[in-house]
Coordinates of C-alpha atoms in Angstrom, one line a residue:
X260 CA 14.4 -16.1 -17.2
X261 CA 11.8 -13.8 -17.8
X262 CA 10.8 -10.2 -17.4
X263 CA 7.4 -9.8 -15.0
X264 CA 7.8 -6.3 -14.3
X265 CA 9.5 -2.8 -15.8
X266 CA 13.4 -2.6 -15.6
X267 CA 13.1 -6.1 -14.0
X268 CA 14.1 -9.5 -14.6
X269 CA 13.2 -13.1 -12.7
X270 CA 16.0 -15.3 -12.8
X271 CA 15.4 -19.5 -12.3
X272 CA 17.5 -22.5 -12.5
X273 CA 18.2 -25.9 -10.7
X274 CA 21.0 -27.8 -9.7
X275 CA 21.3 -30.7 -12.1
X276 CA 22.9 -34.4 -12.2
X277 CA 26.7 -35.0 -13.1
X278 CA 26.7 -36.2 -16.8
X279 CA 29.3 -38.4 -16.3
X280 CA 27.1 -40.2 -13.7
X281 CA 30.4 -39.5 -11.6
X282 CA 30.7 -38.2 -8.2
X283 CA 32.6 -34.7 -8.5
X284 CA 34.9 -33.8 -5.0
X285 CA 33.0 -30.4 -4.6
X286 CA 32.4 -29.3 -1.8
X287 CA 29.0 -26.3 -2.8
X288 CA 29.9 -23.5 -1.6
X289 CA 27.3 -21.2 -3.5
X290 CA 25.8 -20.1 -7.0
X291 CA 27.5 -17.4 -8.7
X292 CA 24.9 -16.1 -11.5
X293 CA 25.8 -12.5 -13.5
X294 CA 23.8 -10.7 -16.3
X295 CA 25.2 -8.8 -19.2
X296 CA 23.7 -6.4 -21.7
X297 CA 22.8 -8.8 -25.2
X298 CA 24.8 -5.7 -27.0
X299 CA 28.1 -6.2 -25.2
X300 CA 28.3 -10.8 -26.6
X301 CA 29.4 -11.7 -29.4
X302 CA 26.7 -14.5 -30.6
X303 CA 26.9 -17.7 -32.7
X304 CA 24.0 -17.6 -33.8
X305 CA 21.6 -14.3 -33.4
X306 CA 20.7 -15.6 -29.9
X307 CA 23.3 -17.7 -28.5
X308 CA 26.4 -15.9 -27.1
X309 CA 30.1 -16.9 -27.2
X310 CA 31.4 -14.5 -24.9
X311 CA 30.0 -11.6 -23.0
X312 CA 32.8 -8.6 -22.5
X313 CA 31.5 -7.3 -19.1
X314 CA 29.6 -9.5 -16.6
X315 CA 28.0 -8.0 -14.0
X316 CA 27.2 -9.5 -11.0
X317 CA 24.2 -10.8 -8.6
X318 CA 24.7 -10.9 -4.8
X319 CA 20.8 -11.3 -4.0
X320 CA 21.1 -14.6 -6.5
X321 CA 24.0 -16.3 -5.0
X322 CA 22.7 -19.1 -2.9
X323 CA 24.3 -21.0 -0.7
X324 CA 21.8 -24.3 -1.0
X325 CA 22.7 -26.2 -3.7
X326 CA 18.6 -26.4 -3.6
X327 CA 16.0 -29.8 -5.1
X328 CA 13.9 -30.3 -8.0
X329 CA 12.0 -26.8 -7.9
X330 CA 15.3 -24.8 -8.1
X331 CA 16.3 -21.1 -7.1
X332 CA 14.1 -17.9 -8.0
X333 CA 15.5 -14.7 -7.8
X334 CA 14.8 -11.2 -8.7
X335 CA 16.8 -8.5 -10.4
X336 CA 15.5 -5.1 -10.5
X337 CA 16.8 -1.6 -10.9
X338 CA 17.9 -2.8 -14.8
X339 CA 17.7 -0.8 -17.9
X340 CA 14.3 -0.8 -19.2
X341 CA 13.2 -1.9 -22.9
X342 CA 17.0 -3.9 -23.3
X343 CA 18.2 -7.4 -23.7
X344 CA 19.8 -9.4 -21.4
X345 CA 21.6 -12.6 -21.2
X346 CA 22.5 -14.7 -17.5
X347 CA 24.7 -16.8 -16.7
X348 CA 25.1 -19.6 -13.8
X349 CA 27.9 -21.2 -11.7
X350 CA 27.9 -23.7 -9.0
X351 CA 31.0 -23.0 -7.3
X352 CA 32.7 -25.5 -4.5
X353 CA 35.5 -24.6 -1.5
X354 CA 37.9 -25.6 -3.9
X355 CA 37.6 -22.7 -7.6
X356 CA 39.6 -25.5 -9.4
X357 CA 36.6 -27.7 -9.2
X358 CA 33.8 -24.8 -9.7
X359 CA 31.4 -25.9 -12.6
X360 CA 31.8 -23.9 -16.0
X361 CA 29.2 -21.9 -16.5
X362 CA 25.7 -22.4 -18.3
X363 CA 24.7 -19.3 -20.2
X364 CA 21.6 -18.8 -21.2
X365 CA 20.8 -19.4 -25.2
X366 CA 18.3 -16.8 -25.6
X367 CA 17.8 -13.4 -24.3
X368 CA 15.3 -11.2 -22.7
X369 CA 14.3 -7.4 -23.0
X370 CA 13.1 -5.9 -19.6
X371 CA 9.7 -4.5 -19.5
X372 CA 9.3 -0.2 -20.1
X373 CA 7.6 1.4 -17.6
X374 CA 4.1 1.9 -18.5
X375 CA 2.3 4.5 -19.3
X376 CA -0.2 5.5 -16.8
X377 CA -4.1 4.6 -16.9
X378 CA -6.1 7.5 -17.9
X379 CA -8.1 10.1 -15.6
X380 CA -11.3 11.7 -15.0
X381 CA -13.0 9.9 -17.7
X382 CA -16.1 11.3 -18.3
X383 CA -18.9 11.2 -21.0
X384 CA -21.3 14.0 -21.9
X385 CA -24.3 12.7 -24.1
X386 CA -24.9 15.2 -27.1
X387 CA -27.7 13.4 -28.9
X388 CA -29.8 9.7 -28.7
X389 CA -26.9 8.6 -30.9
X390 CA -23.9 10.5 -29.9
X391 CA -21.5 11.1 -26.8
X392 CA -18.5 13.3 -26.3
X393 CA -15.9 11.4 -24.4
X394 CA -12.9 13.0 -22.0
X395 CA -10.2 12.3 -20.4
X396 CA -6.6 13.2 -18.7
X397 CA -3.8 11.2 -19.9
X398 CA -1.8 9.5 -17.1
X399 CA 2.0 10.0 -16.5
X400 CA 3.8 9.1 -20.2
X401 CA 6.1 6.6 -18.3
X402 CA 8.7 5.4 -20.4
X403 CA 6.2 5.4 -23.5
X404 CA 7.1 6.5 -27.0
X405 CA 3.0 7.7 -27.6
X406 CA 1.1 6.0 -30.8
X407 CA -1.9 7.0 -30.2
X408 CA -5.2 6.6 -28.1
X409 CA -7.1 3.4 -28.5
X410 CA -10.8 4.1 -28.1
X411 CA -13.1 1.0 -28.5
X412 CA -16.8 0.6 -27.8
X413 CA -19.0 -3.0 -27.1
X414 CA -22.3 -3.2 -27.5
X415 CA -23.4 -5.2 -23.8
X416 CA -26.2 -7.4 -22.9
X417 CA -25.8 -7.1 -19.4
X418 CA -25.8 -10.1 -17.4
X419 CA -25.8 -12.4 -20.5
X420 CA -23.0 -11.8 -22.8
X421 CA -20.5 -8.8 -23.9
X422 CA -20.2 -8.3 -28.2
X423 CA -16.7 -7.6 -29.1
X424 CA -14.7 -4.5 -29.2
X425 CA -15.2 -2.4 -32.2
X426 CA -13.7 1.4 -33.3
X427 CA -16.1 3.5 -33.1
X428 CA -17.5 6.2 -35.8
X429 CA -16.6 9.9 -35.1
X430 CA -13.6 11.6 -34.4
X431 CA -12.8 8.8 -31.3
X432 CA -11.3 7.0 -34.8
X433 CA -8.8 9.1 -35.4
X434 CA -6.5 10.3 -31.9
X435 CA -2.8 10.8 -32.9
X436 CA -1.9 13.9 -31.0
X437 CA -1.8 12.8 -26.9
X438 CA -2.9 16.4 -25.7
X439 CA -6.0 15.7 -27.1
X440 CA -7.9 13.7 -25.0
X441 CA -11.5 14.1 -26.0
X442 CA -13.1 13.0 -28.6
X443 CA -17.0 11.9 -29.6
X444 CA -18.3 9.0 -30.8
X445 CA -21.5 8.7 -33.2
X446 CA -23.5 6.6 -35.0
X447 CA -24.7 4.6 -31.6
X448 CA -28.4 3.0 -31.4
X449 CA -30.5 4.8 -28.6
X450 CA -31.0 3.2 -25.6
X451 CA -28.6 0.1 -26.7
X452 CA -26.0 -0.5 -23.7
X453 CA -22.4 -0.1 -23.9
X454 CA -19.1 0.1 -22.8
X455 CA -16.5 2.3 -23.7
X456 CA -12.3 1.4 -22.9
X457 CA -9.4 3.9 -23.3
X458 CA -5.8 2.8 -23.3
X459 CA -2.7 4.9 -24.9
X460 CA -0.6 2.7 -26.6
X461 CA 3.0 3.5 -27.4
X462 CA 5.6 2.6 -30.2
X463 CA 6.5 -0.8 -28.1
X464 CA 3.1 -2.2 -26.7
X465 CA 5.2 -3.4 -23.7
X466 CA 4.7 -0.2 -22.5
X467 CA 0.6 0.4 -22.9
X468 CA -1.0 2.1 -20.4
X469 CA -3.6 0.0 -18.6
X470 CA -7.1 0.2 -20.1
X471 CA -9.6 2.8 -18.6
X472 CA -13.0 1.1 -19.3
X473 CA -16.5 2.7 -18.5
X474 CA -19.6 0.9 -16.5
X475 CA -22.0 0.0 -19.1
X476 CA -23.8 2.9 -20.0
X477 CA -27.6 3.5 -22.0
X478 CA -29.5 6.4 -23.4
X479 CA -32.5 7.9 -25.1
X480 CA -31.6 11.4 -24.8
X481 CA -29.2 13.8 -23.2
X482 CA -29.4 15.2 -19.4
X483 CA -30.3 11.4 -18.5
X484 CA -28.5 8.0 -18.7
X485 CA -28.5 5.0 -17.0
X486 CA -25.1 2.9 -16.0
X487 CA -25.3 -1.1 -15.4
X488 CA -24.8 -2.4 -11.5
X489 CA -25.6 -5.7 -11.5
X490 CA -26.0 -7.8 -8.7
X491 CA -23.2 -7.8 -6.0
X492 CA -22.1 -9.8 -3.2
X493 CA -20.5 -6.8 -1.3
X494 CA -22.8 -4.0 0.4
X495 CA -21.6 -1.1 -1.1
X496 CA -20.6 -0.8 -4.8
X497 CA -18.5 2.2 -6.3
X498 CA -18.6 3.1 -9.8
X499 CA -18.0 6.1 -12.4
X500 CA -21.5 8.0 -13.2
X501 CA -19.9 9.8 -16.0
X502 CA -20.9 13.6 -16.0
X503 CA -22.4 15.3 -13.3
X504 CA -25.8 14.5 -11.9
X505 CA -28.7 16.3 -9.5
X506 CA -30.2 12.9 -8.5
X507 CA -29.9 9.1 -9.3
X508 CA -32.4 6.3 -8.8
X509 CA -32.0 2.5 -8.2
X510 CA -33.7 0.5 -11.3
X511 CA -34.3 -2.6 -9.7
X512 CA -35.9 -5.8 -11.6
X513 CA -38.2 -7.1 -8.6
X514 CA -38.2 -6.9 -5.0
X515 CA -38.5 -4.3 -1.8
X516 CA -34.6 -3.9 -1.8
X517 CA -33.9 -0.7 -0.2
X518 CA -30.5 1.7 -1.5
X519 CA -29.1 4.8 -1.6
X520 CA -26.4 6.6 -3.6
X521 CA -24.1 9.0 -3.0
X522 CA -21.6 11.7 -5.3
X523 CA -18.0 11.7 -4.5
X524 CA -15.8 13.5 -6.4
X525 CA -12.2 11.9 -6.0
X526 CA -8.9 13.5 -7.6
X527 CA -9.0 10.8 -10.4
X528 CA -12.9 10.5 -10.9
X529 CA -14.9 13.7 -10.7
X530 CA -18.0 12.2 -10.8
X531 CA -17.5 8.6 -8.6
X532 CA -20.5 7.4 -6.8
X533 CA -20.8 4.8 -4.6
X534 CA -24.3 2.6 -4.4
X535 CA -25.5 1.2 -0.6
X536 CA -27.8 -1.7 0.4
X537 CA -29.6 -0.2 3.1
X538 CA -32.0 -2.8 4.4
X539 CA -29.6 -5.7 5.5
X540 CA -26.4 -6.3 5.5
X541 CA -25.2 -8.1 2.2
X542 CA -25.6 -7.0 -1.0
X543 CA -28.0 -8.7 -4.0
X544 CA -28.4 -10.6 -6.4
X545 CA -30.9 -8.5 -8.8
X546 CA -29.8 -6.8 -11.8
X547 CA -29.7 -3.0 -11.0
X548 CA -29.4 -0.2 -13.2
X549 CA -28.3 4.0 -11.6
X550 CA -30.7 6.0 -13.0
X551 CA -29.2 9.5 -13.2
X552 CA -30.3 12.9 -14.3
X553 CA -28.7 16.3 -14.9
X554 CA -30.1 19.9 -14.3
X555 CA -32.3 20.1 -16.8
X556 CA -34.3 17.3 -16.7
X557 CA -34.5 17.4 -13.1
X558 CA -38.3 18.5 -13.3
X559 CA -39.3 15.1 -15.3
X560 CA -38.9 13.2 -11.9
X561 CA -41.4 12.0 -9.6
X562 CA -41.5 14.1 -6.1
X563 CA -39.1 13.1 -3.7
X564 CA -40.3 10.7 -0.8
X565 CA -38.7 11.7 3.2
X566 CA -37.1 8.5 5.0
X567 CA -38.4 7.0 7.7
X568 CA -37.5 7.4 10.8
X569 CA -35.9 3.7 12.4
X570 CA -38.0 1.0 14.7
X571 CA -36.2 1.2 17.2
X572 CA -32.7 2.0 19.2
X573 CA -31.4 0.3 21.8
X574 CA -28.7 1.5 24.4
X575 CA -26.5 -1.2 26.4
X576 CA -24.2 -0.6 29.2
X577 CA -21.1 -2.1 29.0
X578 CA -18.9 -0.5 31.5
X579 CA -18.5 3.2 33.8
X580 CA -17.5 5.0 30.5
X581 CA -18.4 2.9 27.5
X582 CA -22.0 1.1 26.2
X583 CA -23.3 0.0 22.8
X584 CA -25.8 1.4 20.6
X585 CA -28.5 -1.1 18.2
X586 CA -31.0 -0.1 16.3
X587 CA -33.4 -1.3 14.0
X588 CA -34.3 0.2 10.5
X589 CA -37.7 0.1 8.9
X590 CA -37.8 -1.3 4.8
X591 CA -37.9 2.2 3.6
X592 CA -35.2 5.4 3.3
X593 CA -37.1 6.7 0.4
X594 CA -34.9 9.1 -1.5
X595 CA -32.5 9.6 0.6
X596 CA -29.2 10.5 -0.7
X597 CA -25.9 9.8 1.5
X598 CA -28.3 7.9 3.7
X599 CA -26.1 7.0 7.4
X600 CA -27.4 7.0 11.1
X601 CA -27.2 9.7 12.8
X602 CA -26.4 8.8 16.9
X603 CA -26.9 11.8 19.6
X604 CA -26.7 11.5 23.0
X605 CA -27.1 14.2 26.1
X606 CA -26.4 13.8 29.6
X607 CA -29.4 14.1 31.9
X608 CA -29.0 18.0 33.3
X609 CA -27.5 19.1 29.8
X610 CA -28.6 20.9 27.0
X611 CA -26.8 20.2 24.3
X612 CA -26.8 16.8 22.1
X613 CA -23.5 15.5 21.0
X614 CA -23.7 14.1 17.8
X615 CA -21.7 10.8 17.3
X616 CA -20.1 10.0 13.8
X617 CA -17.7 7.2 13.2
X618 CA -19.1 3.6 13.6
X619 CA -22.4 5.4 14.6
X620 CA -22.7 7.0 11.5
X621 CA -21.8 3.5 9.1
X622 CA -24.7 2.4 7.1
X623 CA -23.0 -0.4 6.6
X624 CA -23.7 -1.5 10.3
X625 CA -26.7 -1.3 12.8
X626 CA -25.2 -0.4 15.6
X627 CA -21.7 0.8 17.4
X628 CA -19.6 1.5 20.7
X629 CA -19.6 4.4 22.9
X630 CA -16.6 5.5 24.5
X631 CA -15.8 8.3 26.9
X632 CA -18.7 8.1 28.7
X633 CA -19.4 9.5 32.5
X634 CA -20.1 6.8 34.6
X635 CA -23.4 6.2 37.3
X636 CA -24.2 8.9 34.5
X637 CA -28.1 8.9 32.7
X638 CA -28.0 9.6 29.0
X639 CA -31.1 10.1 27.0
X640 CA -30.6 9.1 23.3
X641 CA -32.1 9.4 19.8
X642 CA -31.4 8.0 16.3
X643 CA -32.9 9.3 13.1
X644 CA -31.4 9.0 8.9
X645 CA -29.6 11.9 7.8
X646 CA -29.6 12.6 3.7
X647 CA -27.9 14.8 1.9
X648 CA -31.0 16.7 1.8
X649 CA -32.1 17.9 5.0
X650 CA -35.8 17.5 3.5
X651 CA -35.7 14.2 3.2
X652 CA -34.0 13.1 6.5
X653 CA -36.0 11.3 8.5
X654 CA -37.9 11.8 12.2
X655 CA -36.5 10.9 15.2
X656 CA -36.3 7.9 17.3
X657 CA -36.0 7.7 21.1
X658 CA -34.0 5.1 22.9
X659 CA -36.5 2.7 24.4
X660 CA -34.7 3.0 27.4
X661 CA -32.4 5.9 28.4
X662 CA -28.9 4.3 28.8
X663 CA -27.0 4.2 32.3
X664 CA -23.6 3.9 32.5
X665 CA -22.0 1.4 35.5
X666 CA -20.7 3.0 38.0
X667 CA -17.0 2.3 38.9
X668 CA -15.5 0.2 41.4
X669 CA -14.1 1.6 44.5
X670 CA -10.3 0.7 43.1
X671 CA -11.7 2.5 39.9
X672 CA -11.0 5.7 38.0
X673 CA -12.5 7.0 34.9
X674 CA -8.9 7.4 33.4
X675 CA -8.3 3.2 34.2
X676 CA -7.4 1.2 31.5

């Protein structure tokens, strides 16, 4: 038996062969199994015990197959964390007098702590060309005794290989009190990628936080940093930028792959942003690099280039109250941050446009439903890319043709399913 999670145990056994080769009379009823705490046995040796003084036990264990080759699995929670167990197993018949005697198991097993938690809002502020102040929030302490903070750095040849973990120089060396959680490491080789992992480790390692590692990161000097992509099979790509930035750009080895970026802050990440393809609808295979840049810098960067508006929209009737939108999008958003569609349509008559988000407004997509339409109704249409930046968002785009809801059936309502 084993321990697989905290303050849990996994029990297994199987039925096995008569020794004597002999056919017993039982007639299985069920398995009895119990668990004790290792302090309350008396052992033979230091791991095998004679006799247990309280057993207690295990209703969601007592099976009433007497089961094949692969055995019974069962799972024991709510236990004492960080202690030592032994188990014990009966096969018992209709008849108790011809029950089996019990197996107990020789050795025991200590239940899993609860871990710490992972830590927070990591973020890293470059001081120098050679030198970065790292922060974080420590996670719930769990049911950790705290040690210290493990702080490691790598240097990264990205795509190719990782180098192995190694303390860094500065005070990242040296973390014994848990409140602090910032420190800054030195003595790093400009513009040399790596990758930094945080993990608080406790007296009994069982109980570790998870690690908190960072994307790959380079510099040459502060206010501007660069953090490793890669190529990705999925569309969209999330990952932690580190300290706050005015604008990013894509890196991109080759190619007229189109992207944007976006900043979102989340309650565990401060500074999470999440990378788009924005020309088709996979992802890539180049070896991309987030450019980023603070404040200060913000004046070393080329001028910013406006979207451009998309080829074409189509509008599709599907029913009295519902059609489907399709558009087209041209090989360029320029430097559009947030980049998504943005869908209006206005009844012929009306002045207003009603502005459609949802599925209409999904980079990830080229197209949507409408719902809740009028029907025999005209709508005009238009489709343009909306940045963060209202300077950069594109020009608009007219429906080829204006869409034109069906018109119901005599034995029809609007309301109809």
């Amino acid at each position: 038996f084993e321990s697989l999670r905290p303050a849990s145990l996994t029990l297994r056994w199987s039925a096995m062969d008569y020794l004597s080769g002999e056919k017993s009379q039982c007639m299985f009823k069920d398995w009895y199994v119990e668990i004790a705490y290792s302090s309350d046995c008396t052992k033979e040796s230091w791991w095998i015990p004679t006799e247990c003084s309280e057993w207690r036990y295990l209703p969601n264990c007592s099976f009433t197959e007497w089961g094949d080759w692969r055995g019974h699995t069962c799972e024991v929670n709510d236990l004492e964390p960080l202690t030592f167990y032994h188990a014990r197993f009966q096969a018992r018949c209709t008849d108790p007098a011809l029950d089996s005697v019990f197996n107990v198991t020789k050795n025991h097993t200590m239940t899993q702590g609860f871990f710490a938690g992972i830590p927070e809002n990591v973020t890293g502020v470059i001081l120098s060309e050679s030198s970065l102040q790292l922060a974080w929030d420590a996670g719930h302490p769990g049911g950790c005794t705290y040690a210290g903070w493990e702080v490691r750095v790598r240097k990264e040849e990205p795509g190719i290989t990782s180098k192995p973990w190694t303390i860094p120089f500065g005070s990242c060396r040296d973390t014994k009190v848990r409140a602090t959680t910032n420190c800054t490491i030195t003595d790093l080789v400009p513009a040399e990628p790596v990758s930094i992992k945080i993990q608080e480790t406790c007296d009994d390692p069982k109980a570790n936080s998870p690690i908190a590692q960072t994307p790959i990161i380079r510099w040459e000097q502060p206010h501007q940093w660069a953090l490793y992509l890669g190529p990705s099979r999925d569309i969209t790509m999330s990952l932690n930028v580190l300290d706050k930035a005015e604008r990013c750009l894509i890196e991109k080895e080759c190619c007229a792959d189109e992207f944007t970026y976006c900043l979102v802050s989340t309650p565990t990440a401060p500074y999470w942003a999440s990378v788009t393809r924005a020309d088709v609808l996979f992802g890539w295979g180049q070896r991309l690099w987030l450019n980023c840049t603070a404040a200060p810098l913000l004046h070393t960067l080329p001028p910013e280039i406006q979207a451009i508006a998309p080829a074409a929209l189509r509008m599709l009737p599907i029913s009295g109250t519902s059609a489907q939108a399709v558009y087209i999008l041209l090989d360029s958003i320029g430097h559009c941050d947030c980049a998504a569609p943005d869908l209006q349509i206005k009844a012929r008559g009306t002045r207003d446009w009603q502005t459609l988000g949802g599925d209409c407004a999904d980079m990830t997509g080229r197209g949507c439903i409408l719902t809740d339409l009028l029907p025999d109704t005209v709508y005009n249409a238009r489709l343009r890319i909306a940045c963060r930046s209202n300077d950069l968002t594109s020009e608009w785009t007219d429906a080829e043709q204006p869409l034109a809801t069906l018109p119901l059936c005599a034995w029809e309502t609007a309301d109809s399913p």
